[in-house]
mmCIF file of C-alpha atoms and ligand atoms in Angstrom:
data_model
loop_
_atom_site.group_PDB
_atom_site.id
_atom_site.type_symbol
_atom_site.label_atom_id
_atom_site.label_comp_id
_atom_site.label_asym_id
_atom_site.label_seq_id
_atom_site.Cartn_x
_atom_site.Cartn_y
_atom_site.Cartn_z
ATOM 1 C CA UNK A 1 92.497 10.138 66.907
ATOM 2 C CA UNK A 2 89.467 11.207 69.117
ATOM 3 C CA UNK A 3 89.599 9.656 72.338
ATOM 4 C CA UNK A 4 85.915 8.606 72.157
ATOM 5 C CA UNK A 5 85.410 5.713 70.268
ATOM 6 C CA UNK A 6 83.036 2.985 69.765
ATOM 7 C CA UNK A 7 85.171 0.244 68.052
ATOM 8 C CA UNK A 8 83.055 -3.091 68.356
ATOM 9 C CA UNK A 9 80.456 -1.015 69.501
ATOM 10 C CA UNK A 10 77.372 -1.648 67.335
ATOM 11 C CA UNK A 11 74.404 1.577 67.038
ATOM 12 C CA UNK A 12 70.978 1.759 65.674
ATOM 13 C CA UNK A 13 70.170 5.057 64.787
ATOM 14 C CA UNK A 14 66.660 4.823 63.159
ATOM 15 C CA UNK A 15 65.423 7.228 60.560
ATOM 16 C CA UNK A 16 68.743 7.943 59.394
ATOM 17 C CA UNK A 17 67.890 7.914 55.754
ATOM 18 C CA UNK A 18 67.882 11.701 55.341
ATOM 19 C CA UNK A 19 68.118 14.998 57.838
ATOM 20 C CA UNK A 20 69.239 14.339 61.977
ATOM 21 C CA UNK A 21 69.575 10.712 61.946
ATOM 22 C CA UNK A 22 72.041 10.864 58.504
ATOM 23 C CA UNK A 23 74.453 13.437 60.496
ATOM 24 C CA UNK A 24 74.145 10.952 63.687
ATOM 25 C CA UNK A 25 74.701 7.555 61.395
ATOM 26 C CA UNK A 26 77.986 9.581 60.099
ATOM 27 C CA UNK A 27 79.383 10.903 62.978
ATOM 28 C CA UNK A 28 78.922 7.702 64.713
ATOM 29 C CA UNK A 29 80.565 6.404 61.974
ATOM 30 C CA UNK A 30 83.465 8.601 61.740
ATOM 31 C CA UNK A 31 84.077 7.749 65.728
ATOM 32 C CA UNK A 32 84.426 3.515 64.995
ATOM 33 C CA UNK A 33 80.842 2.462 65.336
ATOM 34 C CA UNK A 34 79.400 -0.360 62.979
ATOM 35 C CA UNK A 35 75.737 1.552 62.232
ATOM 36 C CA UNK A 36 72.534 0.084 61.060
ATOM 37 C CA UNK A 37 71.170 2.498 59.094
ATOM 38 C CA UNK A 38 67.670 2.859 59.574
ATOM 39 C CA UNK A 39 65.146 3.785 57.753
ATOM 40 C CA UNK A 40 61.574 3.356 56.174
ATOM 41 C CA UNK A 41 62.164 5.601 53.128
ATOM 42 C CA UNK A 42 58.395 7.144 53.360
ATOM 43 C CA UNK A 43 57.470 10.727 52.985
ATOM 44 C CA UNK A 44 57.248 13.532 55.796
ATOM 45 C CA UNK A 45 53.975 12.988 56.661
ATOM 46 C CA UNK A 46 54.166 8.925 56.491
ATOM 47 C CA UNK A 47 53.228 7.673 53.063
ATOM 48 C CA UNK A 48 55.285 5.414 51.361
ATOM 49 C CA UNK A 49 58.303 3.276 51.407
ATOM 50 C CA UNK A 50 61.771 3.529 49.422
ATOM 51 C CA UNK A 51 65.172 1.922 50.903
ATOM 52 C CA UNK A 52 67.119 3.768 48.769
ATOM 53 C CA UNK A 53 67.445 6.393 51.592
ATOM 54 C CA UNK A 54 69.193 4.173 54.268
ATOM 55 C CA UNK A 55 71.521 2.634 51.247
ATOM 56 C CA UNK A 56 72.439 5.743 50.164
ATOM 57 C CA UNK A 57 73.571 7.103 53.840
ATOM 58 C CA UNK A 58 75.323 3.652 53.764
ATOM 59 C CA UNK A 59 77.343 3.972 50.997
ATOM 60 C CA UNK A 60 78.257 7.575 52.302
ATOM 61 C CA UNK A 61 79.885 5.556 55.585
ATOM 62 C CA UNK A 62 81.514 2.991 53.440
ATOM 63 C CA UNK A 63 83.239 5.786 51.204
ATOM 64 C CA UNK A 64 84.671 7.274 54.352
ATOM 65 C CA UNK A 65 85.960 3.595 55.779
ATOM 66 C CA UNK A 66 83.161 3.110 57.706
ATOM 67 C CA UNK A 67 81.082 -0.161 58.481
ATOM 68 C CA UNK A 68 77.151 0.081 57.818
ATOM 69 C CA UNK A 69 74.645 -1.690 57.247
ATOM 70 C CA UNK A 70 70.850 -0.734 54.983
ATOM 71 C CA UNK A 71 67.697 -1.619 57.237
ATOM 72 C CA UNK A 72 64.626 -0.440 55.505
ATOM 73 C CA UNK A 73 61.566 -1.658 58.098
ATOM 74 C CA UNK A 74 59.416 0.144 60.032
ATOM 75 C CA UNK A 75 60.237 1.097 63.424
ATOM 76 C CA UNK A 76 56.905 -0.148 64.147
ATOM 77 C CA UNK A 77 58.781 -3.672 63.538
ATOM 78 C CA UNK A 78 61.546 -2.821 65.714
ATOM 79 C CA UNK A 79 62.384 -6.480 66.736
ATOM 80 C CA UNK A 80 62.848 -6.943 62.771
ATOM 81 C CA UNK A 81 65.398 -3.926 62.571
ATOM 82 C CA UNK A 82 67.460 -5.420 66.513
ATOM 83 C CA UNK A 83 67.759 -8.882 64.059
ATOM 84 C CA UNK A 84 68.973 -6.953 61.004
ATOM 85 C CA UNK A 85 71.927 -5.521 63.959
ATOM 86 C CA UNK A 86 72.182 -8.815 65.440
ATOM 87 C CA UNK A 87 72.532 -10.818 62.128
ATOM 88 C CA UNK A 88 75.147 -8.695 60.936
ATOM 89 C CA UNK A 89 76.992 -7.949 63.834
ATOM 90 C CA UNK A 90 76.040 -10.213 67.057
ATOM 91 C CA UNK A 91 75.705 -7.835 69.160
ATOM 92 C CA UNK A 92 74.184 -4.058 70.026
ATOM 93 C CA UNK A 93 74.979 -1.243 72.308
ATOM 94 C CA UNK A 94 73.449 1.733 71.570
ATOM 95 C CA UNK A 95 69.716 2.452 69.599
ATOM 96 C CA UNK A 96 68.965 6.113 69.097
ATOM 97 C CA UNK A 97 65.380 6.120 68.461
ATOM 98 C CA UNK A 98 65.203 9.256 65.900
ATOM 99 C CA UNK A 99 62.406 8.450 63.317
ATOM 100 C CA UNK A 100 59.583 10.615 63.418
ATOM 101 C CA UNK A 101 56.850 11.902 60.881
ATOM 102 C CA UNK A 102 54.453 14.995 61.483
ATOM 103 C CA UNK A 103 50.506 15.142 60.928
ATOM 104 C CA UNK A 104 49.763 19.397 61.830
ATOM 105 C CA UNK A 105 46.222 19.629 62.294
ATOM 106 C CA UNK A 106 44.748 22.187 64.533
ATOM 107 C CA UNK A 107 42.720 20.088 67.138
ATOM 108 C CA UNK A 108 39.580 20.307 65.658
ATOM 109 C CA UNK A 109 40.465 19.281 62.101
ATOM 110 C CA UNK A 110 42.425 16.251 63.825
ATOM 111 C CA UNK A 111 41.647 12.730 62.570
ATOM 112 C CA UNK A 112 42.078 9.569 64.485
ATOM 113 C CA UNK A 113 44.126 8.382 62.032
ATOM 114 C CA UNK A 114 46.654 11.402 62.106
ATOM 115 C CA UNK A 115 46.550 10.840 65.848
ATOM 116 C CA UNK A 116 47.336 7.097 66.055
ATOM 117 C CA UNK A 117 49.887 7.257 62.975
ATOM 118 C CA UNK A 118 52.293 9.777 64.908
ATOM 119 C CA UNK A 119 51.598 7.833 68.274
ATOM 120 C CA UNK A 120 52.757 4.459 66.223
ATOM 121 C CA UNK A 121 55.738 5.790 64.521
ATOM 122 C CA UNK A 122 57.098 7.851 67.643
ATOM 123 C CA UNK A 123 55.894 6.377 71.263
ATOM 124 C CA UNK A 124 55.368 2.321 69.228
ATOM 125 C CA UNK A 125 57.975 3.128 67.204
ATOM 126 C CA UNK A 126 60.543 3.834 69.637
ATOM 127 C CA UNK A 127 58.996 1.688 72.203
ATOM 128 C CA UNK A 128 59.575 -1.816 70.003
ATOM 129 C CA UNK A 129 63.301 -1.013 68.662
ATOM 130 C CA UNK A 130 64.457 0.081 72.272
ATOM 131 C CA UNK A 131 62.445 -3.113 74.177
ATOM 132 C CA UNK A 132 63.691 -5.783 71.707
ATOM 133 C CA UNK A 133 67.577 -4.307 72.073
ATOM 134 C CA UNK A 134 67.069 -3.865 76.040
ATOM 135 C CA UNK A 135 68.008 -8.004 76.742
ATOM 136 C CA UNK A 136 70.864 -7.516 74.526
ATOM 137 C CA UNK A 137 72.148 -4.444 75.818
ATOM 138 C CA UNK A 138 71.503 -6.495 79.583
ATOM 139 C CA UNK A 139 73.247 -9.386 78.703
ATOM 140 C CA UNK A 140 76.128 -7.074 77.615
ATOM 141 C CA UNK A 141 76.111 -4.953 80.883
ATOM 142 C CA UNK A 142 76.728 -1.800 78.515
ATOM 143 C CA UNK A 143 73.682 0.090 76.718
ATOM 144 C CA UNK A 144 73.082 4.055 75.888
ATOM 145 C CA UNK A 145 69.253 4.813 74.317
ATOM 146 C CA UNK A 146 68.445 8.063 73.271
ATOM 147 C CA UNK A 147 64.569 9.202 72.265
ATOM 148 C CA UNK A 148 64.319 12.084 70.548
ATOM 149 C CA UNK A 149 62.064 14.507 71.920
ATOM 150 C CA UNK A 150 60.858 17.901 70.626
ATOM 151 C CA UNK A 151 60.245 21.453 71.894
ATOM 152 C CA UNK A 152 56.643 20.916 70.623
ATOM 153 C CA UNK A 153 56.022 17.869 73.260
ATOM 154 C CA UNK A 154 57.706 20.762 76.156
ATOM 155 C CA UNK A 155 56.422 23.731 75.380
ATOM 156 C CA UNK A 156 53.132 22.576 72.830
ATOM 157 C CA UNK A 157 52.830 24.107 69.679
ATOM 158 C CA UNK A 158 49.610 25.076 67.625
ATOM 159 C CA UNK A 159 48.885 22.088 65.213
ATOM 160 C CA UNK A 160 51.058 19.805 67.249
ATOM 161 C CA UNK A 161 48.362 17.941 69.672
ATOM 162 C CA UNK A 162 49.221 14.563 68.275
ATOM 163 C CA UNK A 163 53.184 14.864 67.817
ATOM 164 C CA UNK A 164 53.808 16.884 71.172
ATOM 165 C CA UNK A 165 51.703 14.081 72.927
ATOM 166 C CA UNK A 166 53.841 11.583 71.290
ATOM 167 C CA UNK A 167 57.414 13.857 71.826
ATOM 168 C CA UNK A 168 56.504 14.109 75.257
ATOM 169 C CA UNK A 169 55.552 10.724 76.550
ATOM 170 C CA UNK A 170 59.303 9.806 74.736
ATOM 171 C CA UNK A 171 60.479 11.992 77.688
ATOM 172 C CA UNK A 172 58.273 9.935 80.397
ATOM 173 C CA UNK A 173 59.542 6.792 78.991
ATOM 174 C CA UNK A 174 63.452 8.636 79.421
ATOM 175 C CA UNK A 175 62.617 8.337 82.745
ATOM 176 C CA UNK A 176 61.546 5.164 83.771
ATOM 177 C CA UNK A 177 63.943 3.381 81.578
ATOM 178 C CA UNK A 178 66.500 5.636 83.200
ATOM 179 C CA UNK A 179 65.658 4.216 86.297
ATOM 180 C CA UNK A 180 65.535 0.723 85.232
ATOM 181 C CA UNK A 181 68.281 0.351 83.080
ATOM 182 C CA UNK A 182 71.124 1.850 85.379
ATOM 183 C CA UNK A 183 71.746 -1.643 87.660
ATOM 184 C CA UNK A 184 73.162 -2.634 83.803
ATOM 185 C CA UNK A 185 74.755 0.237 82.795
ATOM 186 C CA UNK A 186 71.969 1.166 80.490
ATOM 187 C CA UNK A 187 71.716 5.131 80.274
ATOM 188 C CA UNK A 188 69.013 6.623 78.378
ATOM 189 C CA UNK A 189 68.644 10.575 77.627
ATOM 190 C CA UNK A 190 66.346 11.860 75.554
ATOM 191 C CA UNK A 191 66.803 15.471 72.960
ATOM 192 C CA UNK A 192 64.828 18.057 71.978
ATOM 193 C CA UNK A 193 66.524 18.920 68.419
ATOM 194 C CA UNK A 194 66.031 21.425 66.176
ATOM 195 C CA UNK A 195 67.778 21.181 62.263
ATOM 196 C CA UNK A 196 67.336 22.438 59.060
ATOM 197 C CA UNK A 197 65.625 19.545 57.525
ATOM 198 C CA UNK A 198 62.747 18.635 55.310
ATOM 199 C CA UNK A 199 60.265 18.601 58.087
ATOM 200 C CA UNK A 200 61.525 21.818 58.975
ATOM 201 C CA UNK A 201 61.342 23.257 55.673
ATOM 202 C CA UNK A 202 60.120 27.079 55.909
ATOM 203 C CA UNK A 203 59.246 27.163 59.339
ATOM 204 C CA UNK A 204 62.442 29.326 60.256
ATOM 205 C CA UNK A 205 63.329 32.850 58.628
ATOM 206 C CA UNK A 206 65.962 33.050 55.845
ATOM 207 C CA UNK A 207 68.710 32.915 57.176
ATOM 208 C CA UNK A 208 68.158 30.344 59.959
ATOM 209 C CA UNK A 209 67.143 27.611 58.250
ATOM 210 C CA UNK A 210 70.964 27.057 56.657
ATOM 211 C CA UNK A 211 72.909 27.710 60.192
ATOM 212 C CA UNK A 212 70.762 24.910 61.778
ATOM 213 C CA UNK A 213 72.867 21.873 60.077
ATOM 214 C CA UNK A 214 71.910 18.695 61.349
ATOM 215 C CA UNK A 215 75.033 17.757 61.897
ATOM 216 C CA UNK A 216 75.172 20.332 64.693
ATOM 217 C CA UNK A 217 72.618 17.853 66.948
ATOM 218 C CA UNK A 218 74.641 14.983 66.814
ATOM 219 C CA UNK A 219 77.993 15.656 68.779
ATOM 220 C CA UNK A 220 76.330 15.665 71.994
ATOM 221 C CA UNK A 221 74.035 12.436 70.719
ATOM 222 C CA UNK A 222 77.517 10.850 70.166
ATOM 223 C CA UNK A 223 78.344 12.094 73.594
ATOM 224 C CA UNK A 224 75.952 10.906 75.565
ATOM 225 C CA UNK A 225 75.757 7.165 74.385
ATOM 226 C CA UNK A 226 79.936 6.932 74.746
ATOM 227 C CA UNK A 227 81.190 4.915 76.841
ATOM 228 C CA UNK A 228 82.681 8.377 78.706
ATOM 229 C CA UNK A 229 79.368 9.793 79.687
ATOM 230 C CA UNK A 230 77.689 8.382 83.157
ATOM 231 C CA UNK A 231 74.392 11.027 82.285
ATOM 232 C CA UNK A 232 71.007 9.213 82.569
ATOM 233 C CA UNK A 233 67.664 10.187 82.784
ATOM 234 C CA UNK A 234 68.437 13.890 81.278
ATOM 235 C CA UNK A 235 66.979 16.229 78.644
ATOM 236 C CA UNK A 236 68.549 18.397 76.445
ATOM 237 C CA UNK A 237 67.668 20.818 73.611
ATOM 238 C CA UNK A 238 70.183 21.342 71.004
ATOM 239 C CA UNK A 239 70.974 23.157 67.454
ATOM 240 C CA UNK A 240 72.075 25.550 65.425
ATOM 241 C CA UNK A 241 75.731 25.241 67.911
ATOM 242 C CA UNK A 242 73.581 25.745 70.795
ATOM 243 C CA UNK A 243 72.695 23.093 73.536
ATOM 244 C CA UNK A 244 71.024 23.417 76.973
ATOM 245 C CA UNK A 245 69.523 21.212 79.910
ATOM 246 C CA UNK A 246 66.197 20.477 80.731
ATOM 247 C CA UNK A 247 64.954 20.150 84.202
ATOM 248 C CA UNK A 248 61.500 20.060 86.582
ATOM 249 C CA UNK A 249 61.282 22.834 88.399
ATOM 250 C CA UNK A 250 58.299 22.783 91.088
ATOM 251 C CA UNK A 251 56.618 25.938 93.637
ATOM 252 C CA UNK A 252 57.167 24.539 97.169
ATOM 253 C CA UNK A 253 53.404 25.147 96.953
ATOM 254 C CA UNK A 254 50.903 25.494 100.309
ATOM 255 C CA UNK A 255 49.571 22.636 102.813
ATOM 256 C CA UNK A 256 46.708 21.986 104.730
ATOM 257 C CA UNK A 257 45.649 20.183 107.331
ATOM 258 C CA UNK A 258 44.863 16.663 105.620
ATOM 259 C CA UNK A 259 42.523 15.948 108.533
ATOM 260 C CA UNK A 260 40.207 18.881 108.781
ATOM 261 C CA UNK A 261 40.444 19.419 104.470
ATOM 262 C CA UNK A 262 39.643 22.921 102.848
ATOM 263 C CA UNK A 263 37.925 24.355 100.317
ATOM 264 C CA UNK A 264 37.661 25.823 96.664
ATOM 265 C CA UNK A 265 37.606 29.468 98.459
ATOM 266 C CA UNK A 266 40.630 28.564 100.584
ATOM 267 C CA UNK A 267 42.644 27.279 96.981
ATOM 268 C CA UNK A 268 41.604 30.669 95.526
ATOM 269 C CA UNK A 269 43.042 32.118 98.481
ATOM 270 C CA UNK A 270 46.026 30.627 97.810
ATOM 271 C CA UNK A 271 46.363 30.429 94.317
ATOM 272 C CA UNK A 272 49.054 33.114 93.802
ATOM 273 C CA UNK A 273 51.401 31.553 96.251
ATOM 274 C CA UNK A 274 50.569 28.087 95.408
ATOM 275 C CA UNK A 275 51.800 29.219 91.914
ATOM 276 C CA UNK A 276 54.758 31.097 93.121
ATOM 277 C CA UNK A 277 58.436 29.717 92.021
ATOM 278 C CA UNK A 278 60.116 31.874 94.958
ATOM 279 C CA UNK A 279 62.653 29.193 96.285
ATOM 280 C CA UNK A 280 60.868 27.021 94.103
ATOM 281 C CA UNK A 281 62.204 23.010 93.870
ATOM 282 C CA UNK A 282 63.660 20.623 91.441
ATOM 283 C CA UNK A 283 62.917 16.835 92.094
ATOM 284 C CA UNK A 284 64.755 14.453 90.502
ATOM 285 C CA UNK A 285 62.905 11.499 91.461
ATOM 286 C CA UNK A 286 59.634 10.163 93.185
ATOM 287 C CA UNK A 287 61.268 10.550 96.866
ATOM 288 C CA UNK A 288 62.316 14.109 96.230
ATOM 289 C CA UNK A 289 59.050 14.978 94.772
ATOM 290 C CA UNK A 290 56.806 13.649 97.239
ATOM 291 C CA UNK A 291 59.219 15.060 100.430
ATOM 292 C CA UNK A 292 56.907 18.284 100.756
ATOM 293 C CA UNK A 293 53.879 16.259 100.222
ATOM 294 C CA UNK A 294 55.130 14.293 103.305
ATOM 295 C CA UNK A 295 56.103 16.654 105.150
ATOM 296 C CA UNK A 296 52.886 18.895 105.230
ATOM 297 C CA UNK A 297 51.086 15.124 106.705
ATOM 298 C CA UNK A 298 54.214 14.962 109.112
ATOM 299 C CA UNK A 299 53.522 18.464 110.269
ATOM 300 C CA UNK A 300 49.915 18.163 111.127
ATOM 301 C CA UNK A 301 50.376 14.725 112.584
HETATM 302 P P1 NAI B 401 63.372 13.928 58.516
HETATM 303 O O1 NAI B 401 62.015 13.805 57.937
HETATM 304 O O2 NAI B 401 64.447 14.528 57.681
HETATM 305 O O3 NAI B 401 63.905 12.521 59.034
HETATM 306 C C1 NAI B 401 63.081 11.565 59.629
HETATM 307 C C2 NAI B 401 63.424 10.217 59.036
HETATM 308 O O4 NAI B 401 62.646 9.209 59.678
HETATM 309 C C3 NAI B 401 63.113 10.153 57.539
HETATM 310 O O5 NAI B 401 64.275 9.788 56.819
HETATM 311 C C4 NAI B 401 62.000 9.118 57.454
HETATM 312 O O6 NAI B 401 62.046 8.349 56.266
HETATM 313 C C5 NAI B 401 62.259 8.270 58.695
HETATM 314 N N1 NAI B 401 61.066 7.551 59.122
HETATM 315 C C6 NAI B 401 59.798 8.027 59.219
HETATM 316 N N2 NAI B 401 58.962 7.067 59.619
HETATM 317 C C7 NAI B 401 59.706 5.952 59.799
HETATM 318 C C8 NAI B 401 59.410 4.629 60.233
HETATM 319 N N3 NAI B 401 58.164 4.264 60.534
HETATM 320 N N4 NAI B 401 60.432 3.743 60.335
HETATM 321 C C9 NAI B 401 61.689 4.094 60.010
HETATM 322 N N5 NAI B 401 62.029 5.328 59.564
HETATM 323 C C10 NAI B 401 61.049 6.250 59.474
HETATM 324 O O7 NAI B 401 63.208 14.762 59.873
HETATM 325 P P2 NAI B 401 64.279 15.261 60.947
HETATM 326 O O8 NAI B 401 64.059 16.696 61.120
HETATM 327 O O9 NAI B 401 65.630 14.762 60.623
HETATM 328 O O10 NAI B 401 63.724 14.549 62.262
HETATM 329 C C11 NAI B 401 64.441 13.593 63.032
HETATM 330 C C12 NAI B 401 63.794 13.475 64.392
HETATM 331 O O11 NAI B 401 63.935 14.709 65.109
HETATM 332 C C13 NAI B 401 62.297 13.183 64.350
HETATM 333 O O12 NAI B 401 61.958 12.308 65.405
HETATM 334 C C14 NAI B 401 61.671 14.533 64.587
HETATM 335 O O13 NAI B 401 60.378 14.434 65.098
HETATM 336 C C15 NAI B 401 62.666 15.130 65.565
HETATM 337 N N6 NAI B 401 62.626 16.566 65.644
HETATM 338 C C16 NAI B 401 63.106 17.334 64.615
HETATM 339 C C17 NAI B 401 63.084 18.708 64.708
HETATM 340 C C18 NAI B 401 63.693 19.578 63.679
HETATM 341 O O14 NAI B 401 63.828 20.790 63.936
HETATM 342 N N7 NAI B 401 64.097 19.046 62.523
HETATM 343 C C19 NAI B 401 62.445 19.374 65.856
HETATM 344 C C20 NAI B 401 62.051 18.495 66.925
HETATM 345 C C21 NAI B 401 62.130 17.131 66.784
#
């Protein structure tokens, strides 16, 4: 038996009706967890509501000796789907925050309601499940969140202006909780996934599209909220058998005397080193990324 287990450990893995968040609801499954299976049961781009999808993934756990249970709300009512966990179970431990929904639209073409839909089901979304399980996970001095991120939100994509806002500002929020949640030994990491799934559907070459199993996200997912894993505050990309770290990397940039000032010439000037990574930085807080700031006032002082 696998030495990482979460027996008595309750998870909320939203959106776990159908593609990434099925393969995490099993695995977890498979490794002790009682799961609330999550999800809204609407179509890729938002419409609609069916809870067949979470029952379904459900019965899949209970065939294998698993304990689930069906949520079909929004995330947008996350306080609704922390009940459903607390109901059942009493308590909760870990919420990956998975469900998403695309809107492509090159900027132009963007409508405000393709824009505020993908902010509410990603950034609200994930924002009400995670702050309505945070006293729980308090009171129980143990928590793991994950958000899931994208490449889109890291990189940007063409046709992505709403969803890598939204994928992005999951990674901000990463952060902060990071921060706040470690006095309770509440770690939160965030992913940047890639599957074979139906919002991926002919975006990858023949071939591809087969190799990148969701299941293949949802080891290190498992990993991350055990109760093995001390990482907080991280980012990762991961698929197709393939997973990697994400980091800040800054140019140790050019100062200036902050009492005599300078000017647009003098940043032209400047612009190539100020843009050079040569022994370049990577902060991994507020302290570390304000030292050179500081130090270029301490050194004209
Ligand atoms: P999917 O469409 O197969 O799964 C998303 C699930 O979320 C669906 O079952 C859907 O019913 C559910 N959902 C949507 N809105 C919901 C709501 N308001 N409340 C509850 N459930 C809701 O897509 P996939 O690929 O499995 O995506 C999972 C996550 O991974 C998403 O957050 C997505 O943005 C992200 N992602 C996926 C990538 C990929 O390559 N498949 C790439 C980057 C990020």
């Amino acid at each position: 038996m696998s030495d990482i287990r979460f027996d008595d450990k309750v998870v909320i893995v939203t959106g776990a009706g159908g593609g990434i968040g099925r393969a995490h609801a099993l695995l977890f499954a498979k490794h002790g967890a009682k799961v609330i299976v999550n999800d809204l049961g609407g179509s890729a781009t938002g419409e609609g509501a069916n809870s067949e999808a979470a029952l379904k993934v459900v019965e899949e756990i209970k065939a294998m000796g698993g304990t689930a249970v069906a949520n079909p709300d929004s995330v947008v009512d996350g306080d609704k789907i922390v009940q459903c966990a607390m109901d059942n179970f009493g308590r909760i431990d870990v919420v990956v925050n998975n469900a998403g929904i695309l809107r492509d639209k090159s900027f132009v073409k963007m409508t405000d309601a393709d824009w505020d839909l993908v902010y509410k089901v990603h950034v609200e979304g994930a924002y009400k499940v995670t702050h309505a399980a945070w006293p729980h996970m308090k009171d129980n001095n143990f928590g793991r969140v994950i958000f899931t991120s994208s490449t889109s939100g890291i990189y940007g994509n063409f046709g992505q202006a709403n969803y890598g806002m939204a994928k992005l500002g999951l990674y901000g929020l990463t952060r902060t909780l990071a921060i706040e949640g470690q006095k309770n030994n509440i770690l939160v990491n965030a992913i940047a996934p890639t599957g074979g799934t139906r919002m991926t559907e002919g975006l990858f070459p023949a071939g591809a599209f087969d190799k990148l199993k969701p299941e293949l996200v949802s080891p290190l997912v498992v990993y991350l909220c055990s109760e093995q894993c001390q990482e907080t505050s991280s980012l990762f990309e991961v698929g197709g058998g393939w997973m990697g770290k994400v980091r800040w990397e800054r140019s140790l940039g050019i100062g200036f005397n902050p009492d005599e000032g300078f000017s647009v010439e003098d940043v032209a000037a400047n612009f190539e080193q100020l843009c050079s990574f040569e022994g370049a930085v990577h902060p991994k807080n507020n302290i570390e990324a304000l030292k050179e700031l500081m130090a270029n006032i301490q050194k004209f002082a």
